[in-house]
PDB file of C-alpha atoms in Angstrom:
ATOM      1  CA  UNK A  17     135.677 112.939  97.495  1.00 52.00           C
ATOM      2  CA  UNK A  18     138.014 109.914  97.722  1.00 48.00           C
ATOM      3  CA  UNK A  19     137.805 106.977 100.062  1.00 50.00           C
ATOM      4  CA  UNK A  20     140.879 104.869 100.713  1.00 45.00           C
ATOM      5  CA  UNK A  21     140.354 101.591 102.525  1.00 44.00           C
ATOM      6  CA  UNK A  22     143.583  99.871 103.569  1.00 40.00           C
ATOM      7  CA  UNK A  23     144.132  96.374 104.838  1.00 36.00           C
ATOM      8  CA  UNK A  24     146.715  95.774 107.555  1.00 35.00           C
ATOM      9  CA  UNK A  25     150.084  96.227 105.993  1.00 36.00           C
ATOM     10  CA  UNK A  26     153.557  97.709 106.482  1.00 35.00           C
ATOM     11  CA  UNK A  27     154.748 100.099 103.799  1.00 36.00           C
ATOM     12  CA  UNK A  28     158.285 101.388 103.360  1.00 36.00           C
ATOM     13  CA  UNK A  29     158.645 104.600 101.380  1.00 37.00           C
ATOM     14  CA  UNK A  30     161.862 105.154  99.559  1.00 37.00           C
ATOM     15  CA  UNK A  31     162.882 107.882  97.250  1.00 38.00           C
ATOM     16  CA  UNK A  32     162.200 106.989  93.658  1.00 40.00           C
ATOM     17  CA  UNK A  33     162.211 108.637  90.331  1.00 41.00           C
ATOM     18  CA  UNK A  34     160.405 107.831  87.130  1.00 44.00           C
ATOM     19  CA  UNK A  35     162.260 107.966  83.852  1.00 49.00           C
ATOM     20  CA  UNK A  36     160.404 110.089  81.343  1.00 54.00           C
ATOM     21  CA  UNK A  37     161.040 108.904  77.851  1.00 60.00           C
ATOM     22  CA  UNK A  38     159.223 107.960  74.700  1.00 67.00           C
ATOM     23  CA  UNK A  39     158.707 104.264  74.087  1.00 70.00           C
ATOM     24  CA  UNK A  40     157.701 102.571  70.867  1.00 75.00           C
ATOM     25  CA  UNK A  41     157.374  99.141  69.376  1.00 77.00           C
ATOM     26  CA  UNK A  42     155.724  97.614  66.347  1.00 76.00           C
ATOM     27  CA  UNK A  43     152.399  97.508  68.191  1.00 70.00           C
ATOM     28  CA  UNK A  44     152.267 100.685  70.327  1.00 69.00           C
ATOM     29  CA  UNK A  45     153.849 103.967  71.256  1.00 67.00           C
ATOM     30  CA  UNK A  46     153.935 105.832  74.571  1.00 64.00           C
ATOM     31  CA  UNK A  47     154.447 109.566  74.538  1.00 63.00           C
ATOM     32  CA  UNK A  48     156.745 111.106  77.099  1.00 58.00           C
ATOM     33  CA  UNK A  49     154.844 112.273  80.181  1.00 53.00           C
ATOM     34  CA  UNK A  50     155.977 113.803  83.436  1.00 51.00           C
ATOM     35  CA  UNK A  51     154.610 111.999  86.505  1.00 48.00           C
ATOM     36  CA  UNK A  52     154.692 113.668  89.902  1.00 48.00           C
ATOM     37  CA  UNK A  53     155.990 111.087  92.385  1.00 46.00           C
ATOM     38  CA  UNK A  54     155.333 113.300  95.395  1.00 53.00           C
ATOM     39  CA  UNK A  55     151.659 112.467  95.670  1.00 57.00           C
ATOM     40  CA  UNK A  56     150.102 115.302  93.681  1.00 62.00           C
ATOM     41  CA  UNK A  57     147.778 114.676  90.729  1.00 69.00           C
ATOM     42  CA  UNK A  58     149.016 115.141  87.182  1.00 68.00           C
ATOM     43  CA  UNK A  59     147.221 115.170  83.874  1.00 72.00           C
ATOM     44  CA  UNK A  60     147.551 115.658  80.160  1.00 73.00           C
ATOM     45  CA  UNK A  61     145.221 115.820  77.205  1.00 71.00           C
ATOM     46  CA  UNK A  62     144.746 112.059  77.301  1.00 70.00           C
ATOM     47  CA  UNK A  63     144.963 111.032  80.918  1.00 66.00           C
ATOM     48  CA  UNK A  64     144.661 111.977  84.582  1.00 69.00           C
ATOM     49  CA  UNK A  65     146.782 110.443  87.349  1.00 65.00           C
ATOM     50  CA  UNK A  66     146.336 110.586  91.137  1.00 65.00           C
ATOM     51  CA  UNK A  67     149.481 109.305  92.841  1.00 63.00           C
ATOM     52  CA  UNK A  68     150.566 108.725  96.417  1.00 62.00           C
ATOM     53  CA  UNK A  69     153.813 109.823  97.950  1.00 58.00           C
ATOM     54  CA  UNK A  70     156.734 107.950  96.472  1.00 56.00           C
ATOM     55  CA  UNK A  71     154.797 106.907  93.384  1.00 55.00           C
ATOM     56  CA  UNK A  72     153.968 103.534  94.928  1.00 60.00           C
ATOM     57  CA  UNK A  73     150.264 103.642  94.167  1.00 62.00           C
ATOM     58  CA  UNK A  74     148.009 105.630  91.913  1.00 65.00           C
ATOM     59  CA  UNK A  75     144.930 105.857  89.768  1.00 66.00           C
ATOM     60  CA  UNK A  76     145.175 106.576  86.057  1.00 70.00           C
ATOM     61  CA  UNK A  77     142.214 107.413  83.856  1.00 71.00           C
ATOM     62  CA  UNK A  78     142.308 107.402  80.057  1.00 72.00           C
ATOM     63  CA  UNK A  79     139.728 109.496  78.251  1.00 71.00           C
ATOM     64  CA  UNK A  80     139.398 107.466  75.060  1.00 68.00           C
ATOM     65  CA  UNK A  81     138.891 104.579  75.163  1.00 67.00           C
ATOM     66  CA  UNK A  82     137.548 105.093  78.689  1.00 65.00           C
ATOM     67  CA  UNK A  83     139.687 103.125  81.113  1.00 65.00           C
ATOM     68  CA  UNK A  84     140.593 103.371  84.794  1.00 65.00           C
ATOM     69  CA  UNK A  85     143.720 101.746  86.207  1.00 65.00           C
ATOM     70  CA  UNK A  86     144.166 101.506  89.978  1.00 64.00           C
ATOM     71  CA  UNK A  87     147.592 100.158  90.756  1.00 63.00           C
ATOM     72  CA  UNK A  88     149.596  99.246  93.830  1.00 62.00           C
ATOM     73  CA  UNK A  89     146.803  99.267  96.447  1.00 59.00           C
ATOM     74  CA  UNK A  90     146.268  96.555  99.024  1.00 58.00           C
ATOM     75  CA  UNK A  91     142.704  97.828  99.149  1.00 60.00           C
ATOM     76  CA  UNK A  92     140.987 100.292  96.803  1.00 61.00           C
ATOM     77  CA  UNK A  93     140.696 104.005  96.066  1.00 68.00           C
ATOM     78  CA  UNK A  94     137.236 105.241  95.127  1.00 75.00           C
ATOM     79  CA  UNK A  95     135.811 108.410  93.705  1.00 89.00           C
ATOM     80  CA  UNK A  96     132.252 109.188  94.887  1.00 93.00           C
ATOM     81  CA  UNK A  97     130.025 110.274  92.015  1.00 95.00           C
ATOM     82  CA  UNK A  98     126.500 110.108  93.457  1.00 96.00           C
ATOM     83  CA  UNK A  99     124.026 108.811  96.034  1.00 97.00           C
ATOM     84  CA  UNK A 100     121.548 105.982  95.473  1.00 97.00           C
ATOM     85  CA  UNK A 101     118.595 104.989  97.657  1.00 97.00           C
ATOM     86  CA  UNK A 102     117.158 101.481  97.497  1.00 96.00           C
ATOM     87  CA  UNK A 103     115.187  99.031  99.599  1.00 96.00           C
ATOM     88  CA  UNK A 104     114.928  95.265  99.897  1.00 94.00           C
ATOM     89  CA  UNK A 105     111.672  95.295  97.886  1.00 95.00           C
ATOM     90  CA  UNK A 106     110.311  97.705  95.260  1.00 96.00           C
ATOM     91  CA  UNK A 107     106.945  97.973  97.029  1.00 97.00           C
ATOM     92  CA  UNK A 108     105.366  98.311 100.458  1.00 98.00           C
ATOM     93  CA  UNK A 109     101.858  97.411 101.614  1.00 98.00           C
ATOM     94  CA  UNK A 110      99.548 100.233 102.668  1.00 98.00           C
ATOM     95  CA  UNK A 111     100.005 101.039 106.358  1.00 97.00           C
ATOM     96  CA  UNK A 112     103.275  99.074 106.494  1.00 98.00           C
ATOM     97  CA  UNK A 113     106.909 100.240 106.734  1.00 98.00           C
ATOM     98  CA  UNK A 114     110.041  99.602 104.726  1.00 98.00           C
ATOM     99  CA  UNK A 115     113.721 100.229 105.453  1.00 98.00           C
ATOM    100  CA  UNK A 116     115.433 102.549 102.989  1.00 98.00           C
ATOM    101  CA  UNK A 117     119.112 101.886 102.290  1.00 97.00           C
ATOM    102  CA  UNK A 118     121.415 104.681 101.064  1.00 97.00           C
ATOM    103  CA  UNK A 119     124.593 103.871  99.131  1.00 96.00           C
ATOM    104  CA  UNK A 120     127.341 105.958  97.600  1.00 96.00           C
ATOM    105  CA  UNK A 121     127.718 105.444  93.855  1.00 95.00           C
ATOM    106  CA  UNK A 122     131.426 105.012  93.056  1.00 92.00           C
ATOM    107  CA  UNK A 123     133.322 105.804  89.888  1.00 88.00           C
ATOM    108  CA  UNK A 124     133.887 102.142  89.018  1.00 83.00           C
ATOM    109  CA  UNK A 125     130.094 101.464  89.014  1.00 83.00           C
ATOM    110  CA  UNK A 126     130.179  99.836  92.444  1.00 87.00           C
ATOM    111  CA  UNK A 127     128.422 100.971  95.626  1.00 91.00           C
ATOM    112  CA  UNK A 128     129.401 101.726  99.199  1.00 93.00           C
ATOM    113  CA  UNK A 129     126.660 101.001 101.753  1.00 94.00           C
ATOM    114  CA  UNK A 130     125.976 103.825 104.216  1.00 96.00           C
ATOM    115  CA  UNK A 131     124.380 104.150 107.626  1.00 97.00           C
ATOM    116  CA  UNK A 132     120.818 105.482 106.959  1.00 97.00           C
ATOM    117  CA  UNK A 133     121.113 107.822 109.945  1.00 97.00           C
ATOM    118  CA  UNK A 134     123.803 109.795 108.085  1.00 97.00           C
ATOM    119  CA  UNK A 135     121.293 110.816 105.431  1.00 98.00           C
ATOM    120  CA  UNK A 136     118.906 113.744 105.624  1.00 98.00           C
ATOM    121  CA  UNK A 137     115.594 112.304 104.483  1.00 98.00           C
ATOM    122  CA  UNK A 138     113.229 114.518 102.508  1.00 96.00           C
ATOM    123  CA  UNK A 139     109.766 115.442 103.735  1.00 96.00           C
ATOM    124  CA  UNK A 140     107.310 112.592 103.021  1.00 95.00           C
ATOM    125  CA  UNK A 141     104.970 113.020 100.065  1.00 96.00           C
ATOM    126  CA  UNK A 142     101.709 111.083  99.662  1.00 95.00           C
ATOM    127  CA  UNK A 143     101.275 108.176  99.719  1.00 97.00           C
ATOM    128  CA  UNK A 144     104.243 108.048 102.137  1.00 98.00           C
ATOM    129  CA  UNK A 145     103.090 109.031 105.622  1.00 97.00           C
ATOM    130  CA  UNK A 146     106.493 109.453 107.274  1.00 97.00           C
ATOM    131  CA  UNK A 147     110.231 108.763 107.023  1.00 98.00           C
ATOM    132  CA  UNK A 148     112.159 108.322 110.263  1.00 97.00           C
ATOM    133  CA  UNK A 149     115.677 109.560 110.876  1.00 97.00           C
ATOM    134  CA  UNK A 150     116.889 105.989 110.441  1.00 97.00           C
ATOM    135  CA  UNK A 151     115.322 105.753 106.977  1.00 97.00           C
ATOM    136  CA  UNK A 152     112.173 103.776 107.796  1.00 98.00           C
ATOM    137  CA  UNK A 153     109.370 104.855 105.431  1.00 98.00           C
ATOM    138  CA  UNK A 154     105.750 104.206 106.424  1.00 98.00           C
ATOM    139  CA  UNK A 155     103.009 104.102 103.782  1.00 98.00           C
ATOM    140  CA  UNK A 156      99.554 105.629 103.988  1.00 98.00           C
ATOM    141  CA  UNK A 157      96.325 103.788 103.250  1.00 98.00           C
ATOM    142  CA  UNK A 158      95.549 103.919  99.513  1.00 98.00           C
ATOM    143  CA  UNK A 159      92.515 103.080  97.365  1.00 97.00           C
ATOM    144  CA  UNK A 160      94.576 101.487  94.592  1.00 97.00           C
ATOM    145  CA  UNK A 161      98.220 100.567  93.943  1.00 98.00           C
ATOM    146  CA  UNK A 162      99.919 103.974  93.973  1.00 98.00           C
ATOM    147  CA  UNK A 163     103.429 105.092  92.930  1.00 98.00           C
ATOM    148  CA  UNK A 164     105.539 106.813  95.576  1.00 98.00           C
ATOM    149  CA  UNK A 165     108.887 108.593  95.706  1.00 97.00           C
ATOM    150  CA  UNK A 166     111.354 109.165  98.569  1.00 98.00           C
ATOM    151  CA  UNK A 167     114.497 111.279  98.639  1.00 97.00           C
ATOM    152  CA  UNK A 168     117.661 111.428 100.735  1.00 97.00           C
ATOM    153  CA  UNK A 169     120.601 113.859 100.787  1.00 98.00           C
ATOM    154  CA  UNK A 170     124.149 113.419 102.052  1.00 97.00           C
ATOM    155  CA  UNK A 171     126.623 116.212 101.504  1.00 95.00           C
ATOM    156  CA  UNK A 172     126.290 117.461  97.940  1.00 96.00           C
ATOM    157  CA  UNK A 173     124.593 114.287  96.712  1.00 97.00           C
ATOM    158  CA  UNK A 174     120.870 113.548  96.532  1.00 97.00           C
ATOM    159  CA  UNK A 175     119.279 110.200  95.723  1.00 97.00           C
ATOM    160  CA  UNK A 176     115.662 109.520  94.748  1.00 97.00           C
ATOM    161  CA  UNK A 177     113.928 106.151  94.988  1.00 98.00           C
ATOM    162  CA  UNK A 178     110.628 105.216  93.339  1.00 98.00           C
ATOM    163  CA  UNK A 179     108.463 102.476  94.798  1.00 97.00           C
ATOM    164  CA  UNK A 180     104.824 101.375  94.876  1.00 98.00           C
ATOM    165  CA  UNK A 181     102.371 101.381  97.785  1.00 98.00           C
ATOM    166  CA  UNK A 182     100.191  98.280  97.413  1.00 98.00           C
ATOM    167  CA  UNK A 183      96.446  98.448  98.064  1.00 98.00           C
ATOM    168  CA  UNK A 184      95.796  95.443 100.313  1.00 98.00           C
ATOM    169  CA  UNK A 185      92.159  96.041 101.349  1.00 97.00           C
ATOM    170  CA  UNK A 186      89.648  97.374  98.822  1.00 97.00           C
ATOM    171  CA  UNK A 187      87.341  99.029 101.361  1.00 97.00           C
ATOM    172  CA  UNK A 188      89.507 100.861 103.922  1.00 97.00           C
ATOM    173  CA  UNK A 189      90.128 104.336 102.470  1.00 97.00           C
ATOM    174  CA  UNK A 190      89.161 107.351 104.572  1.00 95.00           C
ATOM    175  CA  UNK A 191      85.442 107.979 104.992  1.00 96.00           C
ATOM    176  CA  UNK A 192      84.742 105.445 102.195  1.00 97.00           C
ATOM    177  CA  UNK A 193      85.983 102.594 104.388  1.00 97.00           C
ATOM    178  CA  UNK A 194      83.792  99.705 105.450  1.00 97.00           C
ATOM    179  CA  UNK A 195      80.695 100.589 103.403  1.00 97.00           C
ATOM    180  CA  UNK A 196      80.654  97.567 101.088  1.00 97.00           C
ATOM    181  CA  UNK A 197      81.828  99.489  98.003  1.00 98.00           C
ATOM    182  CA  UNK A 198      85.366  99.337  96.619  1.00 98.00           C
ATOM    183  CA  UNK A 199      87.160 102.595  97.377  1.00 98.00           C
ATOM    184  CA  UNK A 200      88.521 102.811  93.829  1.00 97.00           C
ATOM    185  CA  UNK A 201      84.932 102.827  92.434  1.00 98.00           C
ATOM    186  CA  UNK A 202      83.918 105.640  94.769  1.00 98.00           C
ATOM    187  CA  UNK A 203      87.012 107.703  93.934  1.00 98.00           C
ATOM    188  CA  UNK A 204      86.448 107.088  90.212  1.00 98.00           C
ATOM    189  CA  UNK A 205      82.947 108.557  90.274  1.00 98.00           C
ATOM    190  CA  UNK A 206      82.882 110.847  93.322  1.00 98.00           C
ATOM    191  CA  UNK A 207      86.501 111.871  93.851  1.00 97.00           C
ATOM    192  CA  UNK A 208      88.598 111.762  97.007  1.00 95.00           C
ATOM    193  CA  UNK A 209      86.823 111.417 100.349  1.00 96.00           C
ATOM    194  CA  UNK A 210      84.963 112.832 102.074  1.00 96.00           C
ATOM    195  CA  UNK A 211      81.959 113.026  99.741  1.00 97.00           C
ATOM    196  CA  UNK A 212      78.537 112.124 101.106  1.00 97.00           C
ATOM    197  CA  UNK A 213      77.245 111.508  97.569  1.00 98.00           C
ATOM    198  CA  UNK A 214      79.398 108.353  97.464  1.00 98.00           C
ATOM    199  CA  UNK A 215      77.572 106.711 100.399  1.00 98.00           C
ATOM    200  CA  UNK A 216      76.145 103.248  99.641  1.00 98.00           C
ATOM    201  CA  UNK A 217      72.475 104.188 100.131  1.00 97.00           C
ATOM    202  CA  UNK A 218      72.581 107.353  98.020  1.00 98.00           C
ATOM    203  CA  UNK A 219      70.720 107.378  94.688  1.00 98.00           C
ATOM    204  CA  UNK A 220      72.642 110.261  93.157  1.00 97.00           C
ATOM    205  CA  UNK A 221      71.070 110.165  89.673  1.00 96.00           C
ATOM    206  CA  UNK A 222      67.529 109.380  90.941  1.00 96.00           C
ATOM    207  CA  UNK A 223      67.071 106.048  89.178  1.00 97.00           C
ATOM    208  CA  UNK A 224      65.685 104.202  92.183  1.00 96.00           C
ATOM    209  CA  UNK A 225      68.915 102.176  92.444  1.00 98.00           C
ATOM    210  CA  UNK A 226      71.533 103.006  95.074  1.00 98.00           C
ATOM    211  CA  UNK A 227      75.293 103.368  94.768  1.00 98.00           C
ATOM    212  CA  UNK A 228      75.774  99.986  96.418  1.00 98.00           C
ATOM    213  CA  UNK A 229      73.457  98.325  93.916  1.00 98.00           C
ATOM    214  CA  UNK A 230      75.106 100.051  90.967  1.00 98.00           C
ATOM    215  CA  UNK A 231      78.566  99.084  92.201  1.00 98.00           C
ATOM    216  CA  UNK A 232      77.594  95.427  92.342  1.00 98.00           C
ATOM    217  CA  UNK A 233      75.738  95.636  89.009  1.00 97.00           C
ATOM    218  CA  UNK A 234      78.661  97.412  87.302  1.00 97.00           C
ATOM    219  CA  UNK A 235      76.747 100.588  86.433  1.00 97.00           C
ATOM    220  CA  UNK A 236      77.679 104.259  86.296  1.00 98.00           C
ATOM    221  CA  UNK A 237      76.049 106.015  89.287  1.00 98.00           C
ATOM    222  CA  UNK A 238      76.065 109.400  87.558  1.00 97.00           C
ATOM    223  CA  UNK A 239      74.543 108.875  84.098  1.00 96.00           C
ATOM    224  CA  UNK A 240      71.015 107.637  84.852  1.00 95.00           C
ATOM    225  CA  UNK A 241      71.698 104.040  83.801  1.00 96.00           C
ATOM    226  CA  UNK A 242      69.547 101.344  85.417  1.00 97.00           C
ATOM    227  CA  UNK A 243      69.407  97.586  85.670  1.00 98.00           C
ATOM    228  CA  UNK A 244      66.122  96.489  84.017  1.00 98.00           C
ATOM    229  CA  UNK A 245      64.135  93.257  84.398  1.00 98.00           C
ATOM    230  CA  UNK A 246      60.966  92.274  82.523  1.00 97.00           C
ATOM    231  CA  UNK A 247      58.926  89.142  81.801  1.00 96.00           C
ATOM    232  CA  UNK A 248      57.173  87.962  78.663  1.00 96.00           C
ATOM    233  CA  UNK A 249      55.013  85.035  77.693  1.00 95.00           C
ATOM    234  CA  UNK A 250      56.546  82.384  75.457  1.00 96.00           C
ATOM    235  CA  UNK A 251      54.421  82.068  72.300  1.00 96.00           C
ATOM    236  CA  UNK A 252      52.732  78.649  72.121  1.00 95.00           C
ATOM    237  CA  UNK A 253      54.180  77.628  75.524  1.00 95.00           C
ATOM    238  CA  UNK A 254      51.711  78.582  78.296  1.00 93.00           C
ATOM    239  CA  UNK A 255      53.793  76.812  80.944  1.00 94.00           C
ATOM    240  CA  UNK A 256      56.925  78.829  80.130  1.00 96.00           C
ATOM    241  CA  UNK A 257      58.034  82.393  80.744  1.00 96.00           C
ATOM    242  CA  UNK A 258      60.781  84.673  79.455  1.00 98.00           C
ATOM    243  CA  UNK A 259      62.765  86.686  82.042  1.00 98.00           C
ATOM    244  CA  UNK A 260      64.676  89.423  80.227  1.00 98.00           C
ATOM    245  CA  UNK A 261      67.269  91.633  81.935  1.00 98.00           C
ATOM    246  CA  UNK A 262      70.109  94.004  81.115  1.00 98.00           C
ATOM    247  CA  UNK A 263      72.819  95.121  81.116  1.00 98.00           C
ATOM    248  CA  UNK A 264      74.956  92.079  81.830  1.00 97.00           C
ATOM    249  CA  UNK A 265      78.515  93.038  82.795  1.00 97.00           C
ATOM    250  CA  UNK A 266      81.696  90.988  82.890  1.00 95.00           C
ATOM    251  CA  UNK A 267      82.835  89.712  86.269  1.00 94.00           C
ATOM    252  CA  UNK A 268      79.272  89.366  87.611  1.00 97.00           C
ATOM    253  CA  UNK A 269      77.128  86.310  88.275  1.00 97.00           C
ATOM    254  CA  UNK A 270      73.373  86.471  87.540  1.00 98.00           C
ATOM    255  CA  UNK A 271      70.897  84.007  89.036  1.00 98.00           C
ATOM    256  CA  UNK A 272      67.173  84.227  88.237  1.00 98.00           C
ATOM    257  CA  UNK A 273      65.024  83.283  91.219  1.00 97.00           C
ATOM    258  CA  UNK A 274      61.275  82.787  91.523  1.00 96.00           C
ATOM    259  CA  UNK A 275      58.576  82.542  94.161  1.00 94.00           C
ATOM    260  CA  UNK A 276      54.793  82.087  94.094  1.00 90.00           C
ATOM    261  CA  UNK A 277      54.069  85.070  96.363  1.00 89.00           C
ATOM    262  CA  UNK A 278      56.039  88.340  96.741  1.00 84.00           C
ATOM    263  CA  UNK A 279      55.472  88.107 100.497  1.00 86.00           C
ATOM    264  CA  UNK A 280      57.303  84.784 100.647  1.00 86.00           C
ATOM    265  CA  UNK A 281      60.981  84.591 101.587  1.00 87.00           C
ATOM    266  CA  UNK A 282      61.445  81.252  99.840  1.00 91.00           C
ATOM    267  CA  UNK A 283      63.113  82.617  96.695  1.00 95.00           C
ATOM    268  CA  UNK A 284      64.848  79.819  94.812  1.00 95.00           C
ATOM    269  CA  UNK A 285      66.782  79.501  91.537  1.00 97.00           C
ATOM    270  CA  UNK A 286      64.778  78.228  88.580  1.00 96.00           C
ATOM    271  CA  UNK A 287      64.993  74.428  88.537  1.00 93.00           C
ATOM    272  CA  UNK A 288      64.537  74.226  84.763  1.00 95.00           C
ATOM    273  CA  UNK A 289      65.768  77.021  82.519  1.00 96.00           C
ATOM    274  CA  UNK A 290      67.693  77.994  79.397  1.00 97.00           C
ATOM    275  CA  UNK A 291      69.447  81.273  78.613  1.00 97.00           C
ATOM    276  CA  UNK A 292      70.640  83.235  75.589  1.00 97.00           C
ATOM    277  CA  UNK A 293      72.585  86.508  75.354  1.00 97.00           C
ATOM    278  CA  UNK A 294      72.217  89.256  72.784  1.00 97.00           C
ATOM    279  CA  UNK A 295      74.890  91.858  73.533  1.00 97.00           C
ATOM    280  CA  UNK A 296      74.182  93.227  77.023  1.00 97.00           C
ATOM    281  CA  UNK A 297      70.696  91.607  77.130  1.00 98.00           C
ATOM    282  CA  UNK A 298      70.150  88.169  78.631  1.00 98.00           C
ATOM    283  CA  UNK A 299      66.967  86.138  78.168  1.00 98.00           C
ATOM    284  CA  UNK A 300      66.315  83.313  80.614  1.00 98.00           C
ATOM    285  CA  UNK A 301      63.443  80.922  79.833  1.00 98.00           C
ATOM    286  CA  UNK A 302      61.637  79.434  82.818  1.00 97.00           C
ATOM    287  CA  UNK A 303      60.645  76.010  81.469  1.00 97.00           C
ATOM    288  CA  UNK A 304      58.259  75.336  84.340  1.00 94.00           C
ATOM    289  CA  UNK A 305      56.412  78.587  85.094  1.00 93.00           C
ATOM    290  CA  UNK A 306      53.420  76.850  86.682  1.00 88.00           C
ATOM    291  CA  UNK A 307      51.527  77.160  88.883  1.00 85.00           C
ATOM    292  CA  UNK A 308      50.763  80.782  88.143  1.00 84.00           C
ATOM    293  CA  UNK A 309      51.216  83.439  89.267  1.00 90.00           C
ATOM    294  CA  UNK A 310      54.995  83.496  89.620  1.00 92.00           C
ATOM    295  CA  UNK A 311      57.269  86.349  90.601  1.00 95.00           C
ATOM    296  CA  UNK A 312      60.869  86.730  89.491  1.00 96.00           C
ATOM    297  CA  UNK A 313      63.984  88.554  90.593  1.00 96.00           C
ATOM    298  CA  UNK A 314      67.611  88.548  89.463  1.00 98.00           C
ATOM    299  CA  UNK A 315      70.335  88.061  92.056  1.00 97.00           C
ATOM    300  CA  UNK A 316      73.612  89.763  91.047  1.00 98.00           C
ATOM    301  CA  UNK A 317      76.891  88.960  92.743  1.00 97.00           C
ATOM    302  CA  UNK A 318      80.396  90.345  92.296  1.00 93.00           C
ATOM    303  CA  UNK A 319      83.457  88.429  93.574  1.00 88.00           C
TER     304      UNK A 319
END
């Protein structure tokens, strides 16, 4: 398919003829070729020529080295070679929309912008929820940044565009939404929703610790792992106490708190303490464990 865009002009066609003859010099030689000046294309082993009536304008293509010469036009003559689909940004937020822009790919590596309504848009594929007739693509809710692909067809040409749907909210995916656990964690261990085993209060592996606790603590909810806390006396230091807990996981904050009675709500961080780590085990020393008895707990937080 060719597209000819002309500026305002007045053209006078006169009869003309092209002299066919060999030409040589010290630097080059031109073999004799016959050029049709009546507007029909002509070609040889080495070139192809599309000419207009009267031989006023034309396009010549040389096979090797690859060259295209477009001569005599007040505008430009293009050959369409494909269809491209793009957008202003390579990504779209979950639940949001983005305008797709189709363009013809031309033979001189330029593009011709098209009206999106001219394109037949392919059926949406997850995580794209819909594509309107005007090329507006709307994204679904996702549990993590997810690649997406859209497709448009015009005539014999089809263009495909790859983009990314961005996960904006970590706890908004299907039946996993709003339960205090990142959707990606639930999908990792329990698969796509719905799955009642992924609920925050479920203790799937019967460890006494719920999914919500294990999510915050950074544990696997399927393998029987547990967060453990114990206390030990400090040899030779009756006023001190070791608080030992594991496993410690990156990205978490651990604060040891104490209280004189388990019925009290006045849990407070240790005012005087030291800590050492040995792999996944952390030992916190309460330097003022009196008056006895004292009760301890570990507060775990995840940003």
